[in-house]
């Protein structure tokens, strides 16, 4: 396993697979790792303090202004009591305690970023993943794409399956956050009418979390993905869906729409990346998915 595998497991998939037409310049290893973690603009969990109250249904969007390219999307979430998780994820606290007990830190010169505080398990479907977590308020939607099995994912043992559940905890086994993820990776030989990639993320906070909000956005580093805009719509059931559209009409090799829905204090996000000219089709995927809440 290498550093790229770890970043893939935590934050997304390799940009060569999602952005197959993009030609990268030569970069240092440090810059390369940042690109791998951010280029796909998938949901990235970042600790962030909130100023003022934010409703469970409304997120705050803003561009990154620290010299890099991207955007922040801040959502206030509910912190669920651990007793509300009734599935086999009850094994995660002891597994993480054991990982901490056996953990040997990497030397300072190592490029690996291994953490003993992550427990991951893969499943064949979202329904199986939801059953494993056992949270009554967790919504199971259909996937608008066939999820891709990732060959090497940090922390997952046994046969790899396409839907990943990751629990994040401390050395005492207190689970702070849980994430469900599934990706559809576009390969270079995909036909023109099938070049739509996707990523689903579900983010849940527990009572052990030291924060009440998550920042789920994208950071492209030194690469400029083009104009970033933020819009929203309300579904036929009255559910708010906010979305970011990135690089639309900018002549980029790939464009992106990311939809966000907060339901019962749980954040659901769907990223759809596509070739130029397929924006309406991608947005329709987001709208159809949002109607399931």
PDB file of C-alpha atoms in Angstrom:
ATOM      1  CA  UNK A   1       0.000   0.000   0.000  1.00  0.00           C
ATOM      2  CA  UNK A   2       1.208   3.508  -0.692  1.00  0.00           C
ATOM      3  CA  UNK A   3       0.173   7.043   0.183  1.00  0.00           C
ATOM      4  CA  UNK A   4      -2.079   7.252  -2.868  1.00  0.00           C
ATOM      5  CA  UNK A   5      -4.094   4.245  -1.671  1.00  0.00           C
ATOM      6  CA  UNK A   6      -4.630   5.884   1.707  1.00  0.00           C
ATOM      7  CA  UNK A   7      -5.754   9.197   0.269  1.00  0.00           C
ATOM      8  CA  UNK A   8      -8.049   7.331  -2.097  1.00  0.00           C
ATOM      9  CA  UNK A   9      -9.659   5.569   0.849  1.00  0.00           C
ATOM     10  CA  UNK A  10     -10.181   8.767   2.838  1.00  0.00           C
ATOM     11  CA  UNK A  11     -11.137  11.350   0.271  1.00  0.00           C
ATOM     12  CA  UNK A  12     -12.021  10.010  -3.152  1.00  0.00           C
ATOM     13  CA  UNK A  13     -10.584   8.338  -6.189  1.00  0.00           C
ATOM     14  CA  UNK A  14      -7.641   8.905  -8.460  1.00  0.00           C
ATOM     15  CA  UNK A  15      -8.049  11.836 -10.874  1.00  0.00           C
ATOM     16  CA  UNK A  16      -6.594   9.816 -13.745  1.00  0.00           C
ATOM     17  CA  UNK A  17      -9.748   7.699 -13.549  1.00  0.00           C
ATOM     18  CA  UNK A  18     -12.269  10.498 -13.071  1.00  0.00           C
ATOM     19  CA  UNK A  19     -10.574  13.070 -15.316  1.00  0.00           C
ATOM     20  CA  UNK A  20      -9.168  10.848 -18.005  1.00  0.00           C
ATOM     21  CA  UNK A  21      -8.440  13.616 -20.474  1.00  0.00           C
ATOM     22  CA  UNK A  22      -6.478  15.776 -18.091  1.00  0.00           C
ATOM     23  CA  UNK A  23      -2.704  15.844 -18.692  1.00  0.00           C
ATOM     24  CA  UNK A  24      -0.810  16.607 -15.509  1.00  0.00           C
ATOM     25  CA  UNK A  25       2.474  18.481 -15.504  1.00  0.00           C
ATOM     26  CA  UNK A  26       5.427  17.075 -13.622  1.00  0.00           C
ATOM     27  CA  UNK A  27       5.011  17.693  -9.902  1.00  0.00           C
ATOM     28  CA  UNK A  28       6.764  16.875  -6.662  1.00  0.00           C
ATOM     29  CA  UNK A  29       5.457  13.968  -4.605  1.00  0.00           C
ATOM     30  CA  UNK A  30       3.999  16.372  -2.024  1.00  0.00           C
ATOM     31  CA  UNK A  31       2.046  18.235  -4.693  1.00  0.00           C
ATOM     32  CA  UNK A  32       1.001  14.967  -6.310  1.00  0.00           C
ATOM     33  CA  UNK A  33      -0.554  13.706  -3.107  1.00  0.00           C
ATOM     34  CA  UNK A  34      -2.524  16.919  -2.686  1.00  0.00           C
ATOM     35  CA  UNK A  35      -3.842  16.593  -6.249  1.00  0.00           C
ATOM     36  CA  UNK A  36      -4.870  12.991  -5.729  1.00  0.00           C
ATOM     37  CA  UNK A  37      -6.752  13.917  -2.576  1.00  0.00           C
ATOM     38  CA  UNK A  38      -8.563  16.884  -4.095  1.00  0.00           C
ATOM     39  CA  UNK A  39      -8.811  16.737  -7.887  1.00  0.00           C
ATOM     40  CA  UNK A  40     -12.039  14.784  -8.005  1.00  0.00           C
ATOM     41  CA  UNK A  41     -13.693  17.348  -5.715  1.00  0.00           C
ATOM     42  CA  UNK A  42     -15.388  14.670  -3.713  1.00  0.00           C
ATOM     43  CA  UNK A  43     -16.681  15.290  -0.233  1.00  0.00           C
ATOM     44  CA  UNK A  44     -13.863  16.003   2.204  1.00  0.00           C
ATOM     45  CA  UNK A  45     -14.496  16.168   5.945  1.00  0.00           C
ATOM     46  CA  UNK A  46     -12.786  19.159   7.547  1.00  0.00           C
ATOM     47  CA  UNK A  47     -13.054  20.384  11.136  1.00  0.00           C
ATOM     48  CA  UNK A  48     -14.546  23.841  11.242  1.00  0.00           C
ATOM     49  CA  UNK A  49     -16.114  26.085  13.868  1.00  0.00           C
ATOM     50  CA  UNK A  50     -19.411  27.748  13.061  1.00  0.00           C
ATOM     51  CA  UNK A  51     -20.364  31.360  13.591  1.00  0.00           C
ATOM     52  CA  UNK A  52     -24.029  31.666  14.436  1.00  0.00           C
ATOM     53  CA  UNK A  53     -26.752  29.093  13.932  1.00  0.00           C
ATOM     54  CA  UNK A  54     -27.189  27.083  10.748  1.00  0.00           C
ATOM     55  CA  UNK A  55     -30.365  25.103  10.120  1.00  0.00           C
ATOM     56  CA  UNK A  56     -30.179  21.373   9.424  1.00  0.00           C
ATOM     57  CA  UNK A  57     -31.532  21.962   5.926  1.00  0.00           C
ATOM     58  CA  UNK A  58     -29.390  24.889   4.761  1.00  0.00           C
ATOM     59  CA  UNK A  59     -25.666  24.937   4.068  1.00  0.00           C
ATOM     60  CA  UNK A  60     -23.278  27.849   3.607  1.00  0.00           C
ATOM     61  CA  UNK A  61     -21.187  28.002   0.446  1.00  0.00           C
ATOM     62  CA  UNK A  62     -18.113  30.154  -0.110  1.00  0.00           C
ATOM     63  CA  UNK A  63     -15.021  30.082  -2.323  1.00  0.00           C
ATOM     64  CA  UNK A  64     -11.671  29.140  -0.825  1.00  0.00           C
ATOM     65  CA  UNK A  65      -9.659  32.340  -0.515  1.00  0.00           C
ATOM     66  CA  UNK A  66      -6.292  31.074   0.725  1.00  0.00           C
ATOM     67  CA  UNK A  67      -4.507  30.991  -2.626  1.00  0.00           C
ATOM     68  CA  UNK A  68      -5.868  27.658  -3.774  1.00  0.00           C
ATOM     69  CA  UNK A  69      -8.857  26.785  -5.984  1.00  0.00           C
ATOM     70  CA  UNK A  70     -12.045  25.344  -4.586  1.00  0.00           C
ATOM     71  CA  UNK A  71     -15.044  25.959  -2.376  1.00  0.00           C
ATOM     72  CA  UNK A  72     -16.324  25.269   1.134  1.00  0.00           C
ATOM     73  CA  UNK A  73     -19.816  23.971   1.885  1.00  0.00           C
ATOM     74  CA  UNK A  74     -20.585  24.109   5.603  1.00  0.00           C
ATOM     75  CA  UNK A  75     -23.480  22.096   7.050  1.00  0.00           C
ATOM     76  CA  UNK A  76     -24.745  21.890  10.609  1.00  0.00           C
ATOM     77  CA  UNK A  77     -25.523  18.263  11.462  1.00  0.00           C
ATOM     78  CA  UNK A  78     -27.139  16.350  14.300  1.00  0.00           C
ATOM     79  CA  UNK A  79     -24.906  14.453  16.717  1.00  0.00           C
ATOM     80  CA  UNK A  80     -26.508  11.052  17.233  1.00  0.00           C
ATOM     81  CA  UNK A  81     -26.194   9.095  20.470  1.00  0.00           C
ATOM     82  CA  UNK A  82     -24.068   5.989  20.022  1.00  0.00           C
ATOM     83  CA  UNK A  83     -26.928   3.932  21.475  1.00  0.00           C
ATOM     84  CA  UNK A  84     -28.956   4.746  18.334  1.00  0.00           C
ATOM     85  CA  UNK A  85     -26.580   2.729  16.144  1.00  0.00           C
ATOM     86  CA  UNK A  86     -28.050  -0.755  16.394  1.00  0.00           C
ATOM     87  CA  UNK A  87     -26.095  -2.643  13.735  1.00  0.00           C
ATOM     88  CA  UNK A  88     -22.883  -4.631  13.718  1.00  0.00           C
ATOM     89  CA  UNK A  89     -20.921  -1.386  13.628  1.00  0.00           C
ATOM     90  CA  UNK A  90     -20.867  -1.992  17.385  1.00  0.00           C
ATOM     91  CA  UNK A  91     -17.630  -3.881  16.624  1.00  0.00           C
ATOM     92  CA  UNK A  92     -15.874  -0.679  15.521  1.00  0.00           C
ATOM     93  CA  UNK A  93     -14.959   0.745  18.974  1.00  0.00           C
ATOM     94  CA  UNK A  94     -13.046  -2.378  20.044  1.00  0.00           C
ATOM     95  CA  UNK A  95     -11.423  -2.698  16.602  1.00  0.00           C
ATOM     96  CA  UNK A  96     -10.138   0.885  16.810  1.00  0.00           C
ATOM     97  CA  UNK A  97      -8.893   0.381  20.379  1.00  0.00           C
ATOM     98  CA  UNK A  98      -6.896  -2.618  19.167  1.00  0.00           C
ATOM     99  CA  UNK A  99      -5.521  -0.647  16.225  1.00  0.00           C
ATOM    100  CA  UNK A 100      -4.271   2.074  18.553  1.00  0.00           C
ATOM    101  CA  UNK A 101      -2.727  -0.508  20.881  1.00  0.00           C
ATOM    102  CA  UNK A 102      -0.776  -2.084  17.989  1.00  0.00           C
ATOM    103  CA  UNK A 103       0.016   1.149  16.166  1.00  0.00           C
ATOM    104  CA  UNK A 104       3.591   2.089  15.312  1.00  0.00           C
ATOM    105  CA  UNK A 105       3.926   5.664  13.975  1.00  0.00           C
ATOM    106  CA  UNK A 106       5.605   6.124  10.615  1.00  0.00           C
ATOM    107  CA  UNK A 107       9.067   7.725  10.649  1.00  0.00           C
ATOM    108  CA  UNK A 108       9.263  11.456   9.946  1.00  0.00           C
ATOM    109  CA  UNK A 109      10.623  10.899   6.439  1.00  0.00           C
ATOM    110  CA  UNK A 110       7.765   8.596   5.410  1.00  0.00           C
ATOM    111  CA  UNK A 111       5.114   9.750   2.922  1.00  0.00           C
ATOM    112  CA  UNK A 112       2.514   7.410   4.409  1.00  0.00           C
ATOM    113  CA  UNK A 113      -0.369   8.913   6.393  1.00  0.00           C
ATOM    114  CA  UNK A 114      -1.661   5.877   8.262  1.00  0.00           C
ATOM    115  CA  UNK A 115      -4.111   6.514  11.113  1.00  0.00           C
ATOM    116  CA  UNK A 116      -5.185   3.880  13.656  1.00  0.00           C
ATOM    117  CA  UNK A 117      -8.416   5.795  14.260  1.00  0.00           C
ATOM    118  CA  UNK A 118     -10.225   4.557  11.132  1.00  0.00           C
ATOM    119  CA  UNK A 119     -12.232   1.334  10.910  1.00  0.00           C
ATOM    120  CA  UNK A 120     -13.522   0.476   7.420  1.00  0.00           C
ATOM    121  CA  UNK A 121     -15.664  -2.288   5.993  1.00  0.00           C
ATOM    122  CA  UNK A 122     -17.040  -2.740   2.461  1.00  0.00           C
ATOM    123  CA  UNK A 123     -20.465  -3.932   1.323  1.00  0.00           C
ATOM    124  CA  UNK A 124     -22.225  -4.934  -1.881  1.00  0.00           C
ATOM    125  CA  UNK A 125     -24.977  -2.302  -1.594  1.00  0.00           C
ATOM    126  CA  UNK A 126     -26.127   0.797   0.260  1.00  0.00           C
ATOM    127  CA  UNK A 127     -28.816  -1.278   1.954  1.00  0.00           C
ATOM    128  CA  UNK A 128     -26.220  -3.656   3.388  1.00  0.00           C
ATOM    129  CA  UNK A 129     -24.122  -0.712   4.562  1.00  0.00           C
ATOM    130  CA  UNK A 130     -27.164   0.883   6.240  1.00  0.00           C
ATOM    131  CA  UNK A 131     -28.043  -2.388   7.983  1.00  0.00           C
ATOM    132  CA  UNK A 132     -24.487  -2.599   9.294  1.00  0.00           C
ATOM    133  CA  UNK A 133     -24.784   0.891  10.785  1.00  0.00           C
ATOM    134  CA  UNK A 134     -28.292   0.336  12.117  1.00  0.00           C
ATOM    135  CA  UNK A 135     -29.339   3.990  12.435  1.00  0.00           C
ATOM    136  CA  UNK A 136     -33.102   4.324  12.036  1.00  0.00           C
ATOM    137  CA  UNK A 137     -32.950   7.828  10.534  1.00  0.00           C
ATOM    138  CA  UNK A 138     -30.450   6.845   7.833  1.00  0.00           C
ATOM    139  CA  UNK A 139     -32.056   7.113   4.397  1.00  0.00           C
ATOM    140  CA  UNK A 140     -31.252   4.510   1.718  1.00  0.00           C
ATOM    141  CA  UNK A 141     -31.582   5.971  -1.775  1.00  0.00           C
ATOM    142  CA  UNK A 142     -30.974   4.322  -5.095  1.00  0.00           C
ATOM    143  CA  UNK A 143     -27.580   4.829  -6.709  1.00  0.00           C
ATOM    144  CA  UNK A 144     -27.684   6.628 -10.085  1.00  0.00           C
ATOM    145  CA  UNK A 145     -24.637   4.646 -11.171  1.00  0.00           C
ATOM    146  CA  UNK A 146     -23.085   1.213 -10.757  1.00  0.00           C
ATOM    147  CA  UNK A 147     -20.478   1.579  -8.000  1.00  0.00           C
ATOM    148  CA  UNK A 148     -16.914   0.597  -8.828  1.00  0.00           C
ATOM    149  CA  UNK A 149     -14.963  -1.802  -6.654  1.00  0.00           C
ATOM    150  CA  UNK A 150     -11.692  -0.185  -5.585  1.00  0.00           C
ATOM    151  CA  UNK A 151      -8.869  -2.707  -5.696  1.00  0.00           C
ATOM    152  CA  UNK A 152      -6.935  -1.369  -2.720  1.00  0.00           C
ATOM    153  CA  UNK A 153      -8.572   0.580   0.088  1.00  0.00           C
ATOM    154  CA  UNK A 154      -6.789   1.375   3.333  1.00  0.00           C
ATOM    155  CA  UNK A 155      -8.084  -0.500   6.346  1.00  0.00           C
ATOM    156  CA  UNK A 156     -10.405  -2.907   4.503  1.00  0.00           C
ATOM    157  CA  UNK A 157      -9.726  -6.610   4.839  1.00  0.00           C
ATOM    158  CA  UNK A 158     -11.159  -9.497   2.875  1.00  0.00           C
ATOM    159  CA  UNK A 159     -12.883  -9.276  -0.501  1.00  0.00           C
ATOM    160  CA  UNK A 160     -13.376  -5.686  -1.638  1.00  0.00           C
ATOM    161  CA  UNK A 161     -16.945  -4.538  -2.286  1.00  0.00           C
ATOM    162  CA  UNK A 162     -18.076  -1.226  -3.803  1.00  0.00           C
ATOM    163  CA  UNK A 163     -19.792   0.508  -0.848  1.00  0.00           C
ATOM    164  CA  UNK A 164     -17.474   1.543   1.972  1.00  0.00           C
ATOM    165  CA  UNK A 165     -18.375   2.320   5.593  1.00  0.00           C
ATOM    166  CA  UNK A 166     -15.692   4.147   7.574  1.00  0.00           C
ATOM    167  CA  UNK A 167     -15.874   4.858  11.310  1.00  0.00           C
ATOM    168  CA  UNK A 168     -13.542   7.460  12.833  1.00  0.00           C
ATOM    169  CA  UNK A 169     -12.681   7.129  16.512  1.00  0.00           C
ATOM    170  CA  UNK A 170     -10.167   7.898  19.248  1.00  0.00           C
ATOM    171  CA  UNK A 171      -7.841   5.631  21.217  1.00  0.00           C
ATOM    172  CA  UNK A 172     -10.602   4.875  23.717  1.00  0.00           C
ATOM    173  CA  UNK A 173     -12.837   3.607  20.918  1.00  0.00           C
ATOM    174  CA  UNK A 174     -15.252   6.547  20.976  1.00  0.00           C
ATOM    175  CA  UNK A 175     -16.668   6.782  17.449  1.00  0.00           C
ATOM    176  CA  UNK A 176     -16.921  10.422  16.380  1.00  0.00           C
ATOM    177  CA  UNK A 177     -18.036  10.198  12.768  1.00  0.00           C
ATOM    178  CA  UNK A 178     -19.258   7.641  10.251  1.00  0.00           C
ATOM    179  CA  UNK A 179     -19.061   7.950   6.472  1.00  0.00           C
ATOM    180  CA  UNK A 180     -20.575   5.866   3.687  1.00  0.00           C
ATOM    181  CA  UNK A 181     -19.051   6.213   0.240  1.00  0.00           C
ATOM    182  CA  UNK A 182     -19.507   4.738  -3.229  1.00  0.00           C
ATOM    183  CA  UNK A 183     -17.861   5.753  -6.518  1.00  0.00           C
ATOM    184  CA  UNK A 184     -18.410   5.220 -10.212  1.00  0.00           C
ATOM    185  CA  UNK A 185     -15.086   5.598 -12.003  1.00  0.00           C
ATOM    186  CA  UNK A 186     -14.976   6.558 -15.674  1.00  0.00           C
ATOM    187  CA  UNK A 187     -12.355   4.567 -17.537  1.00  0.00           C
ATOM    188  CA  UNK A 188     -10.474   5.825 -20.619  1.00  0.00           C
ATOM    189  CA  UNK A 189     -12.250   3.335 -22.904  1.00  0.00           C
ATOM    190  CA  UNK A 190     -15.768   4.349 -21.802  1.00  0.00           C
ATOM    191  CA  UNK A 191     -18.031   5.236 -24.752  1.00  0.00           C
ATOM    192  CA  UNK A 192     -18.986   8.878 -25.253  1.00  0.00           C
ATOM    193  CA  UNK A 193     -22.539   8.344 -23.985  1.00  0.00           C
ATOM    194  CA  UNK A 194     -21.323   6.714 -20.765  1.00  0.00           C
ATOM    195  CA  UNK A 195     -18.677   9.189 -19.650  1.00  0.00           C
ATOM    196  CA  UNK A 196     -20.452  10.276 -16.495  1.00  0.00           C
ATOM    197  CA  UNK A 197     -18.637   9.560 -13.243  1.00  0.00           C
ATOM    198  CA  UNK A 198     -20.080   9.854  -9.776  1.00  0.00           C
ATOM    199  CA  UNK A 199     -19.504   9.665  -6.060  1.00  0.00           C
ATOM    200  CA  UNK A 200     -21.992   9.356  -3.217  1.00  0.00           C
ATOM    201  CA  UNK A 201     -21.065  10.393   0.327  1.00  0.00           C
ATOM    202  CA  UNK A 202     -23.122  10.146   3.514  1.00  0.00           C
ATOM    203  CA  UNK A 203     -21.735  11.812   6.640  1.00  0.00           C
ATOM    204  CA  UNK A 204     -22.992  11.185  10.173  1.00  0.00           C
ATOM    205  CA  UNK A 205     -21.812  12.740  13.429  1.00  0.00           C
ATOM    206  CA  UNK A 206     -22.107  11.047  16.812  1.00  0.00           C
ATOM    207  CA  UNK A 207     -22.371  12.426  20.326  1.00  0.00           C
ATOM    208  CA  UNK A 208     -18.612  11.891  20.667  1.00  0.00           C
ATOM    209  CA  UNK A 209     -17.777  14.436  17.967  1.00  0.00           C
ATOM    210  CA  UNK A 210     -16.231  17.709  19.103  1.00  0.00           C
ATOM    211  CA  UNK A 211     -17.953  19.607  16.301  1.00  0.00           C
ATOM    212  CA  UNK A 212     -21.507  20.104  15.131  1.00  0.00           C
ATOM    213  CA  UNK A 213     -20.759  21.024  11.514  1.00  0.00           C
ATOM    214  CA  UNK A 214     -18.842  19.512   8.615  1.00  0.00           C
ATOM    215  CA  UNK A 215     -17.241  21.297   5.695  1.00  0.00           C
ATOM    216  CA  UNK A 216     -17.870  19.297   2.546  1.00  0.00           C
ATOM    217  CA  UNK A 217     -16.427  20.882  -0.569  1.00  0.00           C
ATOM    218  CA  UNK A 218     -13.632  20.601  -3.100  1.00  0.00           C
ATOM    219  CA  UNK A 219     -10.039  21.798  -3.260  1.00  0.00           C
ATOM    220  CA  UNK A 220      -8.128  21.572  -6.531  1.00  0.00           C
ATOM    221  CA  UNK A 221      -4.922  23.095  -5.217  1.00  0.00           C
ATOM    222  CA  UNK A 222      -2.961  24.915  -7.919  1.00  0.00           C
ATOM    223  CA  UNK A 223      -5.207  23.659 -10.718  1.00  0.00           C
ATOM    224  CA  UNK A 224      -7.988  26.078 -11.689  1.00  0.00           C
ATOM    225  CA  UNK A 225     -11.160  24.059 -12.453  1.00  0.00           C
ATOM    226  CA  UNK A 226     -12.998  27.138 -13.768  1.00  0.00           C
ATOM    227  CA  UNK A 227     -15.970  29.096 -12.510  1.00  0.00           C
ATOM    228  CA  UNK A 228     -17.666  27.747  -9.367  1.00  0.00           C
ATOM    229  CA  UNK A 229     -21.307  28.642  -8.746  1.00  0.00           C
ATOM    230  CA  UNK A 230     -23.899  27.691  -6.134  1.00  0.00           C
ATOM    231  CA  UNK A 231     -27.622  27.154  -6.675  1.00  0.00           C
ATOM    232  CA  UNK A 232     -30.528  25.331  -5.086  1.00  0.00           C
ATOM    233  CA  UNK A 233     -33.971  23.900  -5.749  1.00  0.00           C
ATOM    234  CA  UNK A 234     -36.817  22.420  -3.723  1.00  0.00           C
ATOM    235  CA  UNK A 235     -38.099  18.943  -4.544  1.00  0.00           C
ATOM    236  CA  UNK A 236     -41.760  18.038  -4.990  1.00  0.00           C
ATOM    237  CA  UNK A 237     -41.742  16.866  -1.359  1.00  0.00           C
ATOM    238  CA  UNK A 238     -40.387  20.192  -0.111  1.00  0.00           C
ATOM    239  CA  UNK A 239     -36.804  19.020   0.463  1.00  0.00           C
ATOM    240  CA  UNK A 240     -34.053  21.558  -0.199  1.00  0.00           C
ATOM    241  CA  UNK A 241     -31.181  20.474  -2.447  1.00  0.00           C
ATOM    242  CA  UNK A 242     -28.220  22.815  -2.800  1.00  0.00           C
ATOM    243  CA  UNK A 243     -25.595  22.251  -5.464  1.00  0.00           C
ATOM    244  CA  UNK A 244     -22.288  23.534  -6.729  1.00  0.00           C
ATOM    245  CA  UNK A 245     -21.442  23.546 -10.435  1.00  0.00           C
ATOM    246  CA  UNK A 246     -17.800  23.664 -11.393  1.00  0.00           C
ATOM    247  CA  UNK A 247     -16.131  24.451 -14.703  1.00  0.00           C
ATOM    248  CA  UNK A 248     -19.405  24.557 -16.634  1.00  0.00           C
ATOM    249  CA  UNK A 249     -18.815  26.128 -20.051  1.00  0.00           C
ATOM    250  CA  UNK A 250     -15.186  26.861 -19.229  1.00  0.00           C
ATOM    251  CA  UNK A 251     -13.748  24.571 -21.881  1.00  0.00           C
ATOM    252  CA  UNK A 252     -12.348  22.211 -19.249  1.00  0.00           C
ATOM    253  CA  UNK A 253     -11.804  18.555 -20.020  1.00  0.00           C
ATOM    254  CA  UNK A 254     -14.267  17.596 -17.257  1.00  0.00           C
ATOM    255  CA  UNK A 255     -17.076  19.450 -15.516  1.00  0.00           C
ATOM    256  CA  UNK A 256     -18.738  18.783 -12.170  1.00  0.00           C
ATOM    257  CA  UNK A 257     -22.025  19.170 -10.299  1.00  0.00           C
ATOM    258  CA  UNK A 258     -22.254  18.307  -6.586  1.00  0.00           C
ATOM    259  CA  UNK A 259     -25.660  18.108  -4.917  1.00  0.00           C
ATOM    260  CA  UNK A 260     -26.205  18.301  -1.128  1.00  0.00           C
ATOM    261  CA  UNK A 261     -29.227  17.250   0.919  1.00  0.00           C
ATOM    262  CA  UNK A 262     -29.472  17.275   4.716  1.00  0.00           C
ATOM    263  CA  UNK A 263     -32.086  14.858   6.031  1.00  0.00           C
ATOM    264  CA  UNK A 264     -32.632  14.280   9.773  1.00  0.00           C
ATOM    265  CA  UNK A 265     -29.311  15.983  10.458  1.00  0.00           C
ATOM    266  CA  UNK A 266     -27.369  13.628   8.145  1.00  0.00           C
ATOM    267  CA  UNK A 267     -25.493  15.015   5.133  1.00  0.00           C
ATOM    268  CA  UNK A 268     -25.892  13.298   1.756  1.00  0.00           C
ATOM    269  CA  UNK A 269     -23.860  14.465  -1.231  1.00  0.00           C
ATOM    270  CA  UNK A 270     -23.778  13.276  -4.824  1.00  0.00           C
ATOM    271  CA  UNK A 271     -20.960  14.334  -7.170  1.00  0.00           C
ATOM    272  CA  UNK A 272     -21.463  13.942 -10.914  1.00  0.00           C
ATOM    273  CA  UNK A 273     -18.508  14.598 -13.246  1.00  0.00           C
ATOM    274  CA  UNK A 274     -18.885  14.632 -17.006  1.00  0.00           C
ATOM    275  CA  UNK A 275     -17.629  15.796 -20.386  1.00  0.00           C
ATOM    276  CA  UNK A 276     -18.512  19.327 -21.601  1.00  0.00           C
ATOM    277  CA  UNK A 277     -22.005  19.572 -23.065  1.00  0.00           C
ATOM    278  CA  UNK A 278     -23.578  17.088 -20.626  1.00  0.00           C
ATOM    279  CA  UNK A 279     -24.541  19.570 -17.907  1.00  0.00           C
ATOM    280  CA  UNK A 280     -28.317  19.219 -18.266  1.00  0.00           C
ATOM    281  CA  UNK A 281     -28.048  15.448 -18.121  1.00  0.00           C
ATOM    282  CA  UNK A 282     -25.862  15.638 -15.009  1.00  0.00           C
ATOM    283  CA  UNK A 283     -28.192  18.091 -13.266  1.00  0.00           C
ATOM    284  CA  UNK A 284     -31.148  15.822 -14.006  1.00  0.00           C
ATOM    285  CA  UNK A 285     -29.302  12.996 -12.222  1.00  0.00           C
ATOM    286  CA  UNK A 286     -28.951  15.255  -9.149  1.00  0.00           C
ATOM    287  CA  UNK A 287     -32.624  16.249  -9.277  1.00  0.00           C
ATOM    288  CA  UNK A 288     -33.852  12.667  -9.631  1.00  0.00           C
ATOM    289  CA  UNK A 289     -31.688  11.581  -6.708  1.00  0.00           C
ATOM    290  CA  UNK A 290     -32.905  14.472  -4.498  1.00  0.00           C
ATOM    291  CA  UNK A 291     -36.538  13.490  -5.113  1.00  0.00           C
ATOM    292  CA  UNK A 292     -35.963  10.314  -3.093  1.00  0.00           C
ATOM    293  CA  UNK A 293     -35.733  12.243   0.198  1.00  0.00           C
TER     294      UNK A 293
END
